[in-house]
Amino acid sequence: MKLVFAGTPEVAVPALDALITSDRHEVAAVVTRPDAPAGRGRRLVASPVAERAAEAGIEVLKPARPRDEAFLARLREIAPDCCPVVAYGALLPRVALDIPAHGWVNLHFSLLPAWRGAAPVQHAIMAGDEVTGASTFQIEEGLDSGPVYGVITEEVRPTDTSGDLLTRLAFAGAGLLAATMDGIEDGTLKAVPQPADGITLAPKITVEDARVDWTAPALRVDRVVRGCTPAPGAWTVFRGERLKLVQTKPVPDRTDLAPGELHAAKNNVHVGTGSHAVELLWVQPQGKKPMRGADWARGVRITAGEKAGV
């Protein structure tokens, strides 16, 4: 099939690579979000998908909006058979959805209908899911509600951050998306409607969502930290300034600390929660680089009874 791939961040690049190297399909063009300011100089930078497509000599389309007439006209000229999508980052209007003969097929990082929305991996970790996965489905105008072509499953490991899990899903999902294109092309794969029950939503995680509640159980605190790493980053307040929590570890045998109460020893720093303590393995003070929790504690000289989150 002739394909137009739509995607933007680094997590979409493995799927683009899988389609570029397929001997059954041609990636005729790539659609991605416009260049965005990045770094201290805030200069405009192309998306990872745009950079990979340029390396491969593939035409790159960067519409400000997918309903822009110039973009739609070019898409009609290319006349793709199908448009595979991974984390494109913009809603597709009906007029765009109707152009390819086989529509737009999305690789979504959850086992649909669970975790429909922008942050499925973060929500899966924060909810304590033991298994998640990826799904390919036909895009329609509803939120991740279209019929499903195929799924893969992936175990959520006890120490997984959302970054760890998303990386594994990106590579495993790339194979699923390529296989889905093969099945659509040869007619062996039919999309199946999603069940009406089991629907959960995964909206974008806000900075406020990432603030740690020390009255919550230690397991919940650890899940929030892992689910919000690397973005937007879990955090608390210490002495009036934001302290980013990069990595924590539950300490089940320590129950003597009140929620938020800090205790620093020579080689560790513990914080009380609504159940048992957690250890701050890595933190990032405001305006500084990440550092080991014990090193941070020595530098700030925590006093007896001092609390985080106040």
Coordinates of C-alpha atoms in Angstrom, one line a residue:
M1 CA 0.0 0.0 0.0
K2 CA 1.0 3.6 -0.4
L3 CA 1.1 5.1 3.1
V4 CA 1.2 8.6 4.6
F5 CA 2.5 8.2 8.2
A6 CA 1.4 10.7 10.9
G7 CA 3.4 11.1 14.1
T8 CA 5.4 13.6 16.1
P9 CA 7.5 12.5 19.1
E10 CA 10.4 10.1 19.5
V11 CA 8.0 7.3 20.6
A12 CA 6.6 7.3 17.0
V13 CA 10.0 6.8 15.3
P14 CA 10.2 3.0 15.7
A15 CA 6.9 2.5 13.9
L16 CA 8.0 4.8 11.1
D17 CA 11.2 2.8 10.8
A18 CA 9.3 -0.4 10.6
L19 CA 7.1 0.9 7.8
I20 CA 10.1 2.5 5.9
T21 CA 11.9 -0.9 5.9
S22 CA 8.8 -2.9 5.0
D23 CA 9.1 -4.6 1.6
R24 CA 5.3 -4.5 1.2
H25 CA 4.5 -0.8 1.6
E26 CA 5.7 2.6 0.5
V27 CA 5.8 5.6 2.9
A28 CA 5.0 8.3 0.4
A29 CA 5.0 11.2 3.0
V30 CA 4.9 12.0 6.7
V31 CA 2.6 14.3 8.5
T32 CA 3.9 15.8 11.7
R33 CA 3.3 18.8 14.0
P34 CA 5.0 22.1 13.0
D35 CA 8.5 22.9 14.3
A36 CA 8.3 24.0 17.9
P37 CA 10.6 26.1 20.1
A38 CA 13.1 24.1 22.3
G39 CA 16.1 24.6 24.5
R40 CA 17.3 27.7 26.2
G41 CA 17.5 29.7 23.0
R42 CA 13.9 28.7 22.1
R43 CA 14.8 28.1 18.5
L44 CA 12.4 26.2 16.3
V45 CA 13.2 22.5 16.1
A46 CA 11.7 19.9 13.8
S47 CA 10.0 16.9 15.5
P48 CA 11.8 13.6 15.8
V49 CA 9.5 12.1 13.2
A50 CA 10.2 15.0 10.8
E51 CA 14.0 14.5 11.3
R52 CA 13.8 10.7 10.6
A53 CA 11.6 11.3 7.5
A54 CA 14.1 13.9 6.2
E55 CA 17.0 11.4 6.7
A56 CA 15.1 8.9 4.6
G57 CA 14.3 11.4 1.9
I58 CA 10.6 11.3 2.5
E59 CA 8.3 14.3 2.0
V60 CA 7.3 16.0 5.2
L61 CA 4.0 17.8 5.7
K62 CA 3.6 20.2 8.7
P63 CA 0.1 21.6 8.6
A64 CA -0.7 24.1 11.4
R65 CA -4.1 22.3 11.4
P66 CA -5.1 19.1 9.7
R67 CA -8.1 20.8 8.2
D68 CA -5.9 23.4 6.3
E69 CA -7.0 23.3 2.7
A70 CA -3.4 23.2 1.3
F71 CA -2.7 20.1 3.4
L72 CA -5.9 18.4 2.4
A73 CA -5.2 19.1 -1.3
R74 CA -1.7 17.6 -1.1
L75 CA -3.0 14.6 0.7
R76 CA -5.6 14.1 -2.1
E77 CA -2.7 14.4 -4.7
I78 CA -0.7 11.7 -2.9
A79 CA -3.8 9.5 -2.7
P80 CA -2.6 7.2 0.1
D81 CA -4.2 3.8 0.5
C82 CA -3.9 4.1 4.3
C83 CA -2.6 6.6 6.9
P84 CA -1.0 4.9 10.0
V85 CA -0.8 7.2 13.0
V86 CA 1.4 7.1 16.2
A87 CA 1.1 10.1 18.7
Y88 CA 0.5 12.7 16.0
G89 CA -0.9 15.2 18.5
A90 CA -3.9 16.8 16.7
L91 CA -7.5 15.8 16.0
L92 CA -8.2 14.7 12.5
P93 CA -11.4 16.2 10.9
R94 CA -13.8 14.0 8.9
V95 CA -12.7 15.5 5.6
A96 CA -9.2 14.2 6.2
L97 CA -10.3 10.8 7.6
D98 CA -12.2 10.2 4.3
I99 CA -9.3 10.7 1.9
P100 CA -7.4 7.3 2.2
A101 CA -9.3 4.2 1.0
H102 CA -8.5 2.3 4.2
G103 CA -8.8 5.3 6.5
W104 CA -6.4 6.3 9.3
V105 CA -5.1 3.5 11.6
N106 CA -3.8 4.5 15.0
L107 CA -1.3 2.7 17.2
H108 CA -2.5 3.4 20.8
F109 CA -0.5 2.4 23.9
S110 CA -3.2 0.6 25.9
L111 CA -5.5 -2.4 25.6
L112 CA -8.6 -0.6 24.4
P113 CA -11.2 0.2 25.6
A114 CA -9.0 0.8 28.6
W115 CA -7.2 4.1 28.9
R116 CA -8.6 6.1 26.0
G117 CA -6.9 9.5 25.8
A118 CA -3.5 11.3 25.7
A119 CA -1.7 9.6 28.6
P120 CA -2.5 5.8 28.6
V121 CA 0.9 4.6 29.9
Q122 CA 1.1 7.1 32.7
H123 CA -2.5 6.2 33.9
A124 CA -1.8 2.5 33.7
I125 CA 1.2 2.8 36.0
M126 CA -0.6 5.2 38.4
A127 CA -3.6 2.9 38.6
G128 CA -1.3 -0.1 39.4
D129 CA -2.1 -2.1 36.3
E130 CA 0.0 -5.3 36.1
V131 CA -0.5 -5.8 32.4
T132 CA -1.0 -3.2 29.6
G133 CA -0.2 -3.2 25.9
A134 CA -0.9 -1.6 22.6
S135 CA -3.8 -1.6 20.1
T136 CA -4.2 -0.7 16.5
F137 CA -7.6 0.7 15.6
Q138 CA -9.5 2.5 12.9
I139 CA -9.7 6.2 13.7
E140 CA -13.2 7.7 13.9
E141 CA -14.4 11.1 15.2
G142 CA -14.8 9.7 18.8
L143 CA -11.9 9.6 21.3
D144 CA -10.0 6.4 20.6
S145 CA -13.3 4.6 20.1
G146 CA -12.9 3.0 16.7
P147 CA -12.9 -0.7 15.9
V148 CA -9.7 -2.6 16.8
Y149 CA -7.5 -4.5 14.4
G150 CA -5.0 -6.1 16.8
V151 CA -3.4 -6.0 20.2
I152 CA -0.2 -6.9 22.0
T153 CA 0.3 -7.2 25.7
E154 CA 3.1 -6.0 27.9
E155 CA 3.8 -6.7 31.6
V156 CA 4.2 -3.6 33.8
R157 CA 7.3 -4.2 35.9
P158 CA 7.4 -3.1 39.6
T159 CA 10.0 -0.4 38.9
D160 CA 8.8 0.8 35.5
T161 CA 8.5 4.5 34.9
S162 CA 6.2 5.7 32.2
G163 CA 9.3 6.3 30.1
D164 CA 10.6 2.8 30.5
L165 CA 7.2 1.2 29.6
L166 CA 6.5 3.5 26.7
T167 CA 9.9 2.7 25.2
R168 CA 9.1 -1.0 25.2
L169 CA 5.7 -0.5 23.8
A170 CA 7.0 1.8 21.1
F171 CA 9.2 -1.0 19.7
A172 CA 6.7 -3.8 20.2
G173 CA 3.9 -1.7 18.8
A174 CA 5.9 -0.9 15.7
G175 CA 5.7 -4.6 14.7
L176 CA 2.0 -4.6 15.5
L177 CA 1.4 -1.6 13.3
A178 CA 3.4 -3.1 10.4
A179 CA 1.5 -6.4 10.7
T180 CA -1.8 -4.4 10.7
M181 CA -0.8 -2.7 7.5
D182 CA 0.0 -6.2 6.0
G183 CA -3.4 -7.6 7.1
I184 CA -5.3 -4.6 5.7
E185 CA -3.5 -4.8 2.4
D186 CA -4.1 -8.6 1.9
G187 CA -7.6 -8.5 3.3
T188 CA -7.0 -11.0 6.1
L189 CA -7.6 -8.5 8.9
K190 CA -11.0 -7.0 9.9
A191 CA -11.5 -4.4 12.6
V192 CA -13.7 -5.5 15.6
P193 CA -15.8 -3.0 17.5
Q194 CA -14.6 -2.2 21.0
P195 CA -16.8 -3.6 23.9
A196 CA -19.1 -1.2 25.6
D197 CA -17.8 -2.0 29.0
G198 CA -14.4 -1.6 30.5
I199 CA -13.9 1.9 29.2
T200 CA -11.5 4.1 31.2
L201 CA -10.1 7.5 30.3
A202 CA -6.5 8.7 30.3
P203 CA -6.5 12.5 30.0
K204 CA -3.2 14.4 29.9
I205 CA -1.4 14.5 33.3
T206 CA -1.2 18.0 34.6
V207 CA 1.5 19.5 36.8
E208 CA -1.0 19.6 39.7
D209 CA -1.9 15.9 39.1
A210 CA 1.9 15.2 39.6
R211 CA 2.0 16.7 43.0
V212 CA 2.6 14.0 45.6
D213 CA 0.0 13.6 48.4
W214 CA 2.0 12.3 51.4
T215 CA -1.2 11.2 53.2
A216 CA -1.7 8.6 50.4
P217 CA -0.3 5.1 50.9
A218 CA 3.4 4.5 50.0
L219 CA 2.4 2.3 47.0
R220 CA 0.3 5.2 45.6
V221 CA 3.1 7.7 46.1
D222 CA 5.6 5.4 44.3
R223 CA 3.1 4.9 41.4
V224 CA 2.6 8.6 41.0
V225 CA 6.4 9.1 40.9
R226 CA 6.9 6.3 38.4
G227 CA 3.9 7.3 36.3
C228 CA 5.0 11.0 36.1
T229 CA 8.6 10.2 35.1
P230 CA 10.0 11.6 32.9
A231 CA 7.0 14.0 32.3
P232 CA 5.6 16.0 33.8
G233 CA 7.7 15.0 36.8
A234 CA 6.3 14.2 40.3
W235 CA 7.0 16.9 42.8
T236 CA 6.5 18.1 46.4
V237 CA 7.3 21.3 48.2
F238 CA 10.3 21.7 50.6
R239 CA 11.0 24.9 52.4
G240 CA 8.7 26.8 50.0
E241 CA 10.4 25.5 46.9
R242 CA 9.5 22.8 44.5
L243 CA 11.4 19.5 44.8
K244 CA 11.1 17.1 41.9
L245 CA 11.0 13.4 42.8
V246 CA 12.8 11.4 40.2
Q247 CA 12.9 8.0 41.9
T248 CA 11.5 6.6 45.1
K249 CA 11.3 3.2 46.7
P250 CA 8.8 2.0 49.3
V251 CA 10.3 1.0 52.7
P252 CA 7.7 -1.4 54.2
D253 CA 9.4 -1.9 57.5
R254 CA 9.5 1.8 58.4
T255 CA 6.2 3.1 59.9
D256 CA 7.3 5.6 62.5
L257 CA 7.2 8.7 60.3
A258 CA 4.1 11.0 59.9
P259 CA 2.9 11.8 56.4
G260 CA 5.5 14.1 54.8
E261 CA 7.9 13.8 57.8
L262 CA 11.6 13.5 56.6
H263 CA 14.3 11.6 58.3
A264 CA 17.9 11.7 56.9
A265 CA 20.5 9.1 57.7
K266 CA 24.1 8.8 56.4
N267 CA 23.1 6.9 53.2
N268 CA 19.4 7.5 52.8
V269 CA 16.5 9.9 53.3
H270 CA 13.0 8.6 54.2
V271 CA 9.6 10.3 54.0
G272 CA 6.5 9.2 55.8
T273 CA 3.2 8.5 53.9
G274 CA -0.3 7.4 54.9
S275 CA 1.1 3.8 55.3
H276 CA 4.9 3.1 55.5
A277 CA 7.8 5.3 54.4
V278 CA 9.4 5.8 51.0
E279 CA 13.0 6.4 50.3
L280 CA 14.0 9.3 48.1
L281 CA 16.5 7.7 45.8
W282 CA 16.9 10.6 43.3
V283 CA 15.5 14.2 43.6
Q284 CA 16.0 17.4 41.6
P285 CA 15.9 20.7 43.5
Q286 CA 14.6 23.7 41.7
G287 CA 17.1 25.1 39.2
K288 CA 19.6 22.2 39.8
K289 CA 20.4 18.9 38.2
P290 CA 19.1 15.5 39.6
M291 CA 21.1 14.2 42.6
R292 CA 20.9 11.3 45.0
G293 CA 18.4 11.8 47.8
A294 CA 21.1 11.3 50.5
D295 CA 23.4 13.9 48.9
W296 CA 20.5 16.4 48.7
A297 CA 19.6 15.7 52.4
R298 CA 23.1 16.3 53.5
G299 CA 23.2 19.6 51.6
V300 CA 20.0 21.0 53.1
R301 CA 20.6 19.7 56.6
I302 CA 17.1 18.4 57.4
T303 CA 16.0 19.1 61.0
A304 CA 14.1 16.7 63.2
G305 CA 10.4 16.7 62.4
E306 CA 10.7 18.7 59.3
K307 CA 8.2 17.9 56.6
A308 CA 7.8 17.9 52.8
G309 CA 4.7 19.0 51.1
V310 CA 4.0 21.9 53.5

